[in-house]
XYZ file of C-alpha atoms in Angstrom:
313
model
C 0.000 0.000 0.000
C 2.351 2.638 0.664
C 4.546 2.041 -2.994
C 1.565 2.686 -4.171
C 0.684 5.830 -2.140
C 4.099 7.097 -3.178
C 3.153 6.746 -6.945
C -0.223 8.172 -6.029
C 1.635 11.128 -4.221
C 4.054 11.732 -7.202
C 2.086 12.067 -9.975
C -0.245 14.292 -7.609
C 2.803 16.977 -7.419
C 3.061 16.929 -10.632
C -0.980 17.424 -10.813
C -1.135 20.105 -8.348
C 1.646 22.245 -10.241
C 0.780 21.878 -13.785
C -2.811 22.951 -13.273
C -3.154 25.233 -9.724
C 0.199 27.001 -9.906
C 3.157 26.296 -12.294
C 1.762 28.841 -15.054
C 2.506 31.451 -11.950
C 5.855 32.510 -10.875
C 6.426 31.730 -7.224
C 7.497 35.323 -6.456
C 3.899 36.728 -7.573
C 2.028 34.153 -6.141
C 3.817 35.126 -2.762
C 3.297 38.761 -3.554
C -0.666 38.154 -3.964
C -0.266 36.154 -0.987
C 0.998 39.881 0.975
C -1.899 41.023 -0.807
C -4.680 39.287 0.557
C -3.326 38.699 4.054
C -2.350 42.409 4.230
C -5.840 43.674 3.558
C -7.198 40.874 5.437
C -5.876 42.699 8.645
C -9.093 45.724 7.842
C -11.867 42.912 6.942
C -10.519 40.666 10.309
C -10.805 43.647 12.193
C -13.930 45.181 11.214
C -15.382 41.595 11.331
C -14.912 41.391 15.371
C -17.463 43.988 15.722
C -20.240 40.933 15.246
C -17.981 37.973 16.064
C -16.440 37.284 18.746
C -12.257 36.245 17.904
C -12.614 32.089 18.183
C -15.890 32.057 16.961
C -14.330 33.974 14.108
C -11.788 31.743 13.724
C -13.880 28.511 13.966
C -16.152 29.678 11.188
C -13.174 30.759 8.767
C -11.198 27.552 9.380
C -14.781 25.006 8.742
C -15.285 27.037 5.385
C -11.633 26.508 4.753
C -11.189 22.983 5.304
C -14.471 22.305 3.319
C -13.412 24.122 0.204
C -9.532 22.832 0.299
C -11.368 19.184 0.708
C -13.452 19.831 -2.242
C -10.878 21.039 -4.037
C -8.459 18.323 -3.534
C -11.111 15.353 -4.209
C -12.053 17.474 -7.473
C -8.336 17.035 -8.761
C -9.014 13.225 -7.626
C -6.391 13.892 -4.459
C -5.955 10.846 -2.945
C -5.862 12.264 0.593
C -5.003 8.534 2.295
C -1.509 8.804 4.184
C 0.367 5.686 5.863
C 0.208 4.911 9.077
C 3.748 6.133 10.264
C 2.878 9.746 8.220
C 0.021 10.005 10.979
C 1.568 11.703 13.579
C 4.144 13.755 12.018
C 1.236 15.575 10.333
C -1.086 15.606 13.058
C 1.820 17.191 15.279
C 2.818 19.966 12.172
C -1.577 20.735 11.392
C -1.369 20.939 15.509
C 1.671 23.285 15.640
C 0.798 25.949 12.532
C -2.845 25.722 12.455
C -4.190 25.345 16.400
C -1.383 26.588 18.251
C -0.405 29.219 16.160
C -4.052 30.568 15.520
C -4.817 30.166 19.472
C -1.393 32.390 20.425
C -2.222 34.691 17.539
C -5.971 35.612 18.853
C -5.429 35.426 21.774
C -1.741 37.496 21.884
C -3.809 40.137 20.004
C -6.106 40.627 22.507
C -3.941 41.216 25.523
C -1.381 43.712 23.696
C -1.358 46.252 21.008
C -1.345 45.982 17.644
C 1.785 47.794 17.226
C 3.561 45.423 19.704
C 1.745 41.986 18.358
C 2.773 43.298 14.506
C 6.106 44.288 15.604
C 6.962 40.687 16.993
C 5.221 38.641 14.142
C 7.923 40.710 12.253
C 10.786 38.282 13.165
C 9.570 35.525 11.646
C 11.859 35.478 8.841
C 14.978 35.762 11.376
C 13.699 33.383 12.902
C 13.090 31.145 10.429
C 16.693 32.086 8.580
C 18.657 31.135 11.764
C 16.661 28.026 12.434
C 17.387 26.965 9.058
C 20.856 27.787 9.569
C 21.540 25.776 12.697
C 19.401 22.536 11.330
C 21.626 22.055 8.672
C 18.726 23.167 5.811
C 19.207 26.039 3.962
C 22.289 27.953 4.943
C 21.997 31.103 5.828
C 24.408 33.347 3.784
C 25.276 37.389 3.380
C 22.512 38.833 1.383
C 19.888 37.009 3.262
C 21.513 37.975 6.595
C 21.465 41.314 5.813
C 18.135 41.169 3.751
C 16.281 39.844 6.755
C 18.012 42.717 8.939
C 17.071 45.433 6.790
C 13.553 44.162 6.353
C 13.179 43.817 10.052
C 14.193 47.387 10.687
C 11.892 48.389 8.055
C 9.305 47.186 9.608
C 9.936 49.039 12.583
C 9.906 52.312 11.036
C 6.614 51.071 9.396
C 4.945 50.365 13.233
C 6.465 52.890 15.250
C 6.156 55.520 13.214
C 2.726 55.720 12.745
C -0.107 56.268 15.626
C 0.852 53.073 18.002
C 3.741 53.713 19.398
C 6.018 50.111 19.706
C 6.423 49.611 23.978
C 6.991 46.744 26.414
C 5.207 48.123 29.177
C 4.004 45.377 32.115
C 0.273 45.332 30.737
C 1.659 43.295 27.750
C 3.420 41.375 28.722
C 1.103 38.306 28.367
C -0.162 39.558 24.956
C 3.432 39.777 23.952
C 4.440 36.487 24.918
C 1.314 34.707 23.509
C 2.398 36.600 20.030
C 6.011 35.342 20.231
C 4.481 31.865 20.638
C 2.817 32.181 17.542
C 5.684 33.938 15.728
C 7.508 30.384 17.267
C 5.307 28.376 15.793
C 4.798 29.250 12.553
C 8.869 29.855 12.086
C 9.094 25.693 13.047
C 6.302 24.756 11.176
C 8.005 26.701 7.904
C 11.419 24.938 8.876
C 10.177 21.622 9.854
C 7.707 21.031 7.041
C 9.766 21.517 3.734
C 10.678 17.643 3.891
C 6.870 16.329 3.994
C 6.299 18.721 1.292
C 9.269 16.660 -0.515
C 6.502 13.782 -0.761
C 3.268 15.309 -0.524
C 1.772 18.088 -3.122
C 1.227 21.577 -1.534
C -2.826 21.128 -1.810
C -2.321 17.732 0.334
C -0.443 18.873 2.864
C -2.629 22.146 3.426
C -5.412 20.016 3.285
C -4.535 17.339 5.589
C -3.192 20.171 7.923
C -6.211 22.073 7.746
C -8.445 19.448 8.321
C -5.961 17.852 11.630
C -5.239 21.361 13.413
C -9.240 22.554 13.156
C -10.602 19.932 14.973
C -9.121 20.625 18.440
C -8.965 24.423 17.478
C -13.091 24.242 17.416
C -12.882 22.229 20.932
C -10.891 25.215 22.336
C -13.170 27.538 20.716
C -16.171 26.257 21.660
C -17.411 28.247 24.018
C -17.238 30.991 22.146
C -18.925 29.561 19.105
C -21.875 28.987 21.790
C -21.647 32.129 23.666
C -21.720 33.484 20.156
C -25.076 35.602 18.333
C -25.143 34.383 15.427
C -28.543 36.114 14.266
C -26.895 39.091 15.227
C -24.158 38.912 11.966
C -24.935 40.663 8.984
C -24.032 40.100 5.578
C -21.134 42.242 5.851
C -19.760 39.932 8.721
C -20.760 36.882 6.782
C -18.140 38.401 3.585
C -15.680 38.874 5.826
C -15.597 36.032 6.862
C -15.775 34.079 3.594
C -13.172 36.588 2.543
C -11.243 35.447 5.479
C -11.583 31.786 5.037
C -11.215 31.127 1.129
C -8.726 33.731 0.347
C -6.289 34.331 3.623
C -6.460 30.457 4.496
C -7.445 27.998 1.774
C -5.642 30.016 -0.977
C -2.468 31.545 0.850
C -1.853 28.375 2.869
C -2.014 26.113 -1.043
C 0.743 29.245 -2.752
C 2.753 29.080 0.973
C 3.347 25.407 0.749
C 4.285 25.430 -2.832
C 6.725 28.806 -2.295
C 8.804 25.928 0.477
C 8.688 23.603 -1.690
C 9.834 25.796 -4.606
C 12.172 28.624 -3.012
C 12.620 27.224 0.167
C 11.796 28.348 3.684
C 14.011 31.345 4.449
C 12.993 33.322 0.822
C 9.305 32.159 1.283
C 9.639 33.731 4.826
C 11.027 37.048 4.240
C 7.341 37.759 1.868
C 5.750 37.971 4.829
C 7.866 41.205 5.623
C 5.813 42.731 2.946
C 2.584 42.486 4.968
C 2.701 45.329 7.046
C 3.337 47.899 4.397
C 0.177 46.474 2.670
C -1.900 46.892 5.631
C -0.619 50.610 6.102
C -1.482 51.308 2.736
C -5.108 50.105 3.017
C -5.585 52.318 6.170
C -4.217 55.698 4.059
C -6.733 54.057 1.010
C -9.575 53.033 2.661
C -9.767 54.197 6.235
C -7.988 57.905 5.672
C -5.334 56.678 7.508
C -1.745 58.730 7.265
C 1.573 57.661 6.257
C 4.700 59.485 8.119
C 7.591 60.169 6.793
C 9.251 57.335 8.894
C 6.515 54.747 7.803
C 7.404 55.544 4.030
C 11.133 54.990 4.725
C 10.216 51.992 6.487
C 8.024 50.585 3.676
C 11.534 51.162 1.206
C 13.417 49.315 3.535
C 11.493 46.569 3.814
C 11.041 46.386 -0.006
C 14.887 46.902 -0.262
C 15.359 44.121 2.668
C 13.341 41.390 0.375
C 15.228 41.930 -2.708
C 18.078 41.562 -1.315
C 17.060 38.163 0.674
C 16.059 37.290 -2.925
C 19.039 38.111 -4.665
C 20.813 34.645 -6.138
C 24.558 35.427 -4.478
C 25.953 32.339 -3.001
């Protein structure tokens, strides 16, 4: 059975990329990637005036999971997995999907946005030096320095607009539920490229997203009952379609095929690219103003990712 999984799983990569994603270079699909999750910071947040964070997050993971199913048994996926893949996936879905969506909430809750944004910010570094030390991808000058200048960008990005960046004792918690999530998702990136070696990107998400929501909507249940759910219009309802087709089911798909194609440090330092996105939809959409220390912050993160891109070994 499992030769013939491995034959099934094959010609399945080859599936996945010749009709989802290989007409697409990986570098655009990671740049609408910054697209949608930058402007899904606005919809998220004007979606928590009807729901409440988990129940949020339940409902956008169930449509998820649903439509990434459908998907894969439309492209006749064979979703089966052996009996020693089990637990490996079960313990990555666990650490990037439930863990890292639990911190994330809940971080953002108990500190500012400026603080929660400014420590989600080192998941590149993070993910570059973890690479570095587990004998993946080695880390070398340009990407060193890429992820550096990035990094800083993004500070002039945060603190230089309303919300000032601080570590004040009232954070604390907030803060260290966001680094666990920054944690998370920097292993998951590192530790996952090999199972991506075997699997097509659409199988892994799927399996992932189907393993890590199931004890996600045990945690959240009590919010999903504590929940009104007559009380969501059809504005809340978008958002959080928007939410759970585009941010999840779509991004996770292009972010699994990025590792698989560019690896995990140059997949990572995309996500740099977030912030400036959001900031721009505030000055767009929500008459929101740009300093002059947020635009040199949004050049030096630009600057920081071409450089982490740049092919100088």
């Amino acid at each position: 059975m499992e030769n013939t999984l491995r034959a099934t799983e094959a010609a399945e990569q080859s599936q996945t990329g010749k009709f989802i994603l290989a007409p697409y270079s990986t570098e655009a699909l990671m740049l609408l990637v910054v697209l949608i999750w930058g402007t899904n910071y606005a919809i998220v947040k004007a979606s928590f005036k009807q729901f409440s964070p988990l129940a949020f997050n339940a409902v956008r993971f169930i449509l998820s999971s649903f439509l990434l199913y459908f998907i894969a048994r439309s492209r006749g996926i064979d979703l089966r997995i052996t009996r020693q893949e089990v637990l490996p996936i079960a313990g990555l879905s666990f650490l990037y999907i439930t863990l890292y969506q639990i911190f994330f909430i809940e971080g953002i809750a108990r500190t500012t946005t400026a603080n929660s944004a400014m420590i989600l910010a080192a998941t590149p570094a993070l993910v570059t030096v973890a690479n570095h030390f587990a004998g993946g991808e080695r880390m070398n000058t340009p990407m060193a320095i890429g992820a550096a200048l990035a990094f800083l960008g993004l500070y002039g990005v945060i603190a230089g607009g309303a919300g000032k960046f601080s570590l004040t004792g009232s954070n604390v918690w907030g803060d260290v539920l966001t680094l666990g999530s920054v944690l998370c998702w920097s292993a998951y990136t590192v530790l996952a490229r090999p199972h991506i070696k075997r699997f097509s990107p659409l199988k892994l998400t799927v399996l992932s997203n189907i393993f890590g929501t199931l004890p996600m909507l045990l945690w959240s249940l009590p919010a999903m009952q504590a929940q009104d759910w007559l009380a969501i219009d059809f504005n809340g309802w978008l958002g959080a379609c928007y939410s759970g087709v585009f941010s999840i089911a779509v991004s996770y798909i292009i972010w699994n095929f990025s590792l698989a194609k560019i690896g995990a440090n140059k997949t990572a330092i995309y996500s740099n690219f977030v912030p400036v996105v959001a900031v721009l939809t505030g000055v767009l959409f929500l008459n929101e103003h740009m300093s002059q220390m947020q635009i040199l912050g949004a050049i030096c993160v630009i600057a920081g990712i071409v450089l982490a891109r740049w092919r100088m070994y």
